mmCIF file of C-alpha atoms in Angstrom:
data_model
loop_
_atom_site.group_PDB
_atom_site.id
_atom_site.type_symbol
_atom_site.label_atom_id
_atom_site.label_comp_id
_atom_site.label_asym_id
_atom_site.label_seq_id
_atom_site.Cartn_x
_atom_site.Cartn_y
_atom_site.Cartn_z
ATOM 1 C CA UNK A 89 -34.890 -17.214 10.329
ATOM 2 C CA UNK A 90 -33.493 -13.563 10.015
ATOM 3 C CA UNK A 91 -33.091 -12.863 14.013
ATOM 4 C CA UNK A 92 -30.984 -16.722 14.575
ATOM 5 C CA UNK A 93 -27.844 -16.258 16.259
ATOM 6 C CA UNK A 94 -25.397 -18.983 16.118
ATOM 7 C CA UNK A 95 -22.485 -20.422 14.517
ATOM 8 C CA UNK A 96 -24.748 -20.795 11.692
ATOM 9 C CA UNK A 97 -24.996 -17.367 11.089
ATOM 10 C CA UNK A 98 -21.324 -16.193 12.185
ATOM 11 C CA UNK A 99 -19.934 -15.960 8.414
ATOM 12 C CA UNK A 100 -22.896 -13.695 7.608
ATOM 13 C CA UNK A 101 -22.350 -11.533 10.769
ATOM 14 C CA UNK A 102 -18.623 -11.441 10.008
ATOM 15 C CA UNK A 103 -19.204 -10.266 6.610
ATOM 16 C CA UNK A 104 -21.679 -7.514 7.003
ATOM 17 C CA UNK A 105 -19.426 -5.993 10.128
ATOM 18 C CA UNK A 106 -16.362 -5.856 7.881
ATOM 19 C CA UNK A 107 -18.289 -4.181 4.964
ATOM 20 C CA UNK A 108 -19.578 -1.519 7.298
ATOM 21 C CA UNK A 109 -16.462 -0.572 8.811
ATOM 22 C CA UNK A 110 -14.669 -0.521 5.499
ATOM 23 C CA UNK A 111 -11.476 -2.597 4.343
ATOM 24 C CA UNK A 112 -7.615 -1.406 3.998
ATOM 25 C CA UNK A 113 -5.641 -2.079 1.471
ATOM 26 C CA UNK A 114 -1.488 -1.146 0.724
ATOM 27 C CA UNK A 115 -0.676 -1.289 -2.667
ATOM 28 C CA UNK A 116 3.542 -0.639 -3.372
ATOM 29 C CA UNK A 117 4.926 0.098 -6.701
ATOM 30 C CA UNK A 118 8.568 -0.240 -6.942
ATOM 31 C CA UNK A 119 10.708 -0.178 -10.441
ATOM 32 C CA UNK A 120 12.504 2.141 -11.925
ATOM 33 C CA UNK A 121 11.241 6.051 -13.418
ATOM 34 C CA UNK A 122 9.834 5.786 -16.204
ATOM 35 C CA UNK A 123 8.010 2.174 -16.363
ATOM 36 C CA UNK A 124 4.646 3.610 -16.000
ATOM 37 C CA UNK A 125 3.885 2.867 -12.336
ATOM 38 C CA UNK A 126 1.939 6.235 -11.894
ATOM 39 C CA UNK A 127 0.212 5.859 -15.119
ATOM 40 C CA UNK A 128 -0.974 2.463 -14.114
ATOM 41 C CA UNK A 129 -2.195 3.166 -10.530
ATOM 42 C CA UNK A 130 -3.852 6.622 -11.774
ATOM 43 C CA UNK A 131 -5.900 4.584 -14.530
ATOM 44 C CA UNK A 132 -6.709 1.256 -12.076
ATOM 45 C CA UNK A 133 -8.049 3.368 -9.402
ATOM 46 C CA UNK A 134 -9.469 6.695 -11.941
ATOM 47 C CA UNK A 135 -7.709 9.064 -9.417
ATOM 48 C CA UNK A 136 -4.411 11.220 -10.144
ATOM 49 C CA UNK A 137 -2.359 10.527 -7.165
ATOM 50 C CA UNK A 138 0.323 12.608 -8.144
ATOM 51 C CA UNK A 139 -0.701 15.753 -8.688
ATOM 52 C CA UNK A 140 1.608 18.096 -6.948
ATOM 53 C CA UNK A 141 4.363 16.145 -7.840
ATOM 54 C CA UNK A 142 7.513 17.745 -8.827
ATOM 55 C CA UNK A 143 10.104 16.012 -11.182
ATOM 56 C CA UNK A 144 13.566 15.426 -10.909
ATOM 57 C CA UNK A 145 15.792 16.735 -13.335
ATOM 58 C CA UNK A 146 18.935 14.553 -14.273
ATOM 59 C CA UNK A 147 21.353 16.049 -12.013
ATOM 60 C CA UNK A 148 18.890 15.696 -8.776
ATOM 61 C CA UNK A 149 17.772 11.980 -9.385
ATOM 62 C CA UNK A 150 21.670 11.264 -9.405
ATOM 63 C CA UNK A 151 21.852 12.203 -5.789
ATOM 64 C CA UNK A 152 18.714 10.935 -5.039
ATOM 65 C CA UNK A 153 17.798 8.174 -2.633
ATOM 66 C CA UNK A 154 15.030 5.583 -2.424
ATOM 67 C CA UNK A 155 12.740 7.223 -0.360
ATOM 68 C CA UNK A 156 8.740 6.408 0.902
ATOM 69 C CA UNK A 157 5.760 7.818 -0.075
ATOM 70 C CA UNK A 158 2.402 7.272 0.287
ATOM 71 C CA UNK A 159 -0.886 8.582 -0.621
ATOM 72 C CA UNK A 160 -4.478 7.389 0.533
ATOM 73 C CA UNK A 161 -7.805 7.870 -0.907
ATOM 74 C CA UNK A 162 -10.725 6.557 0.218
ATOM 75 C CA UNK A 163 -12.938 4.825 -2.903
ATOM 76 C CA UNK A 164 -16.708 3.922 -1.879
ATOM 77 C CA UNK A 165 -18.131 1.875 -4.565
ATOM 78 C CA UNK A 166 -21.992 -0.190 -3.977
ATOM 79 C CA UNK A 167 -22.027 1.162 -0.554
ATOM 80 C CA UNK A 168 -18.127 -0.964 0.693
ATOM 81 C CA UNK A 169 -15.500 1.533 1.890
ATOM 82 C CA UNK A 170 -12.263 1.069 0.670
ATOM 83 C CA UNK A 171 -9.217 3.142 2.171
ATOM 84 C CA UNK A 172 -6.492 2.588 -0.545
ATOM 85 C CA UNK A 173 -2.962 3.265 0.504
ATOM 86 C CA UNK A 174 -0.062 3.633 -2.469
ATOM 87 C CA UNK A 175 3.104 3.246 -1.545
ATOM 88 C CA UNK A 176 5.617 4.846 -4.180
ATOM 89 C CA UNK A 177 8.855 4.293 -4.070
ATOM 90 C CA UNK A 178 10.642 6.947 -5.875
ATOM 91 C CA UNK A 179 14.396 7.016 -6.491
ATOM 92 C CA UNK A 180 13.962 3.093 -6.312
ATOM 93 C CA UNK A 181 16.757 1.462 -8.926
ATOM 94 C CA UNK A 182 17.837 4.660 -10.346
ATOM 95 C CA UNK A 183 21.011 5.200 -9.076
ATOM 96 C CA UNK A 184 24.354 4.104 -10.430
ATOM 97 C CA UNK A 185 25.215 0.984 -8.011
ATOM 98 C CA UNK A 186 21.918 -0.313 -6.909
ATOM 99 C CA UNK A 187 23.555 -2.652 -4.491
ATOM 100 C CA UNK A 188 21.243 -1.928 -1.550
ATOM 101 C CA UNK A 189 18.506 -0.003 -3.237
ATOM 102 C CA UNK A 190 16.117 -2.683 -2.071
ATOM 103 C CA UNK A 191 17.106 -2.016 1.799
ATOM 104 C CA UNK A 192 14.954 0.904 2.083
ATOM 105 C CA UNK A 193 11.978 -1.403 0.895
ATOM 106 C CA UNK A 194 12.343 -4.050 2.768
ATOM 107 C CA UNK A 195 13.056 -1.745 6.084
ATOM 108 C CA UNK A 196 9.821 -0.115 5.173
ATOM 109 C CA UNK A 197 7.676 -3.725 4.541
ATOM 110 C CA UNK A 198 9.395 -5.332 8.162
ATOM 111 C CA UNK A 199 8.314 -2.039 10.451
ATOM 112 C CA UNK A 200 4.836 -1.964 9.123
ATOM 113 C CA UNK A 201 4.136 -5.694 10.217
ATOM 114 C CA UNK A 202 5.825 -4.790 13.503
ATOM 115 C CA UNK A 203 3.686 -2.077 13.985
ATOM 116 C CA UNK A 204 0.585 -3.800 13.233
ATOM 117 C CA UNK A 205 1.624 -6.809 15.482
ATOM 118 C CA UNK A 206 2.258 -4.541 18.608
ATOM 119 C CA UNK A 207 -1.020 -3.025 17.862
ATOM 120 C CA UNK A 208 -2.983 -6.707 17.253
ATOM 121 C CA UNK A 209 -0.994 -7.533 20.887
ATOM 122 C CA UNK A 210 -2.142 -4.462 22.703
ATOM 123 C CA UNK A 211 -4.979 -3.573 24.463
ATOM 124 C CA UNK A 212 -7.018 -1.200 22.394
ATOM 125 C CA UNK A 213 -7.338 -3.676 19.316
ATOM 126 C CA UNK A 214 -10.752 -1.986 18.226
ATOM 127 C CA UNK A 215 -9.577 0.802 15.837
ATOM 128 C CA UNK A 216 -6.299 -0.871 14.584
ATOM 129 C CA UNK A 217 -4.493 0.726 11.368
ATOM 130 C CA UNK A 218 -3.855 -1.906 8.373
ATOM 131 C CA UNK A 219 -0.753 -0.229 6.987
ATOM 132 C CA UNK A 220 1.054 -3.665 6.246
ATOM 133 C CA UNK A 221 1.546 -3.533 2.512
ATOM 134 C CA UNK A 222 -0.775 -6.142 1.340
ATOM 135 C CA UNK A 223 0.758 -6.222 -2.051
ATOM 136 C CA UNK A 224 3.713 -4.855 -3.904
ATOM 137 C CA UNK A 225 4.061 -4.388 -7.948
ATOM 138 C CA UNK A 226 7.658 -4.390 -9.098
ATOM 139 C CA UNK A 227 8.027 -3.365 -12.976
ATOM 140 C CA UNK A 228 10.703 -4.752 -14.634
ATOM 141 C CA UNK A 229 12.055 -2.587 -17.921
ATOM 142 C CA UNK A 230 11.749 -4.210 -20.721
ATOM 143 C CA UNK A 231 15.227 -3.917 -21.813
ATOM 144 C CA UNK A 232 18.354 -5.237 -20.409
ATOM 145 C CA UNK A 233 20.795 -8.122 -20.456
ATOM 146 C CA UNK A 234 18.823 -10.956 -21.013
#
């Protein structure tokens, strides 16, 4: 029963390739400094992903943009790889007019599915990069107008 190939058997097959070549997964964190997106991320996943991180004093995050950054680790737990991708966003509602903060985001989001379409649609499909971000976290602060 062990050596049947067939459709039978395909969701078995299918399963034990993708656990031995390991899964991807993007995680984004977008919200404002402050809300405790590092904090969370570091104790989900054990791992300090910031730890040459340098802080912005007042006067810089003023002028500061929403930029990109990301940080892998690979996590091996019961023998499945996992290569986990954080995406900070950094700067990301901090300014003054936060009109178009969300651009940057969005940009970022669109060009990863593009990539990994052109890739899917090539020729060499066998070692494709997951970098599409597979899901985002957007803290809130729990103050405001309403």
């Amino acid at each position: 029963e062990k050596d049947y190939v067939g459709f039978a058997s395909l969701p078995n097959q299918l399963h034990r390739k993708s656990v031995k070549k390991g899964f991807d997964f993007t995680l984004m964190v977008a919200g404002e400094s402050g809300l405790g997106k590092s904090t969370l991320v570091n104790s989900l996943f054990l791992t300090d992903l910031h730890k040459d991180r340098k802080l912005l004093n007042a006067e810089e995050r003023i002028h500061q943009t929403v930029e990109i950054m990301k940080h892998t680790v690979d996590i091996e737990e019961k023998g499945v790889k996992l290569r986990l991708t954080i995406v900070d966003t950094p700067g990301f509602g901090d300014a003054v007019n936060n009109s178009e903060c969300w651009s940057t985001i969005t940009d970022y989001i669109e060009q990863q599915f593009e990539h990994y379409f052109r890739d899917e649609s090539g020729l060499n499909r066998k070692n494709i990069q997951d970098n599409r971000v597979h899901c985002c976290l957007y803290f809130i602060p729990p103050f405001g107008h309403g």
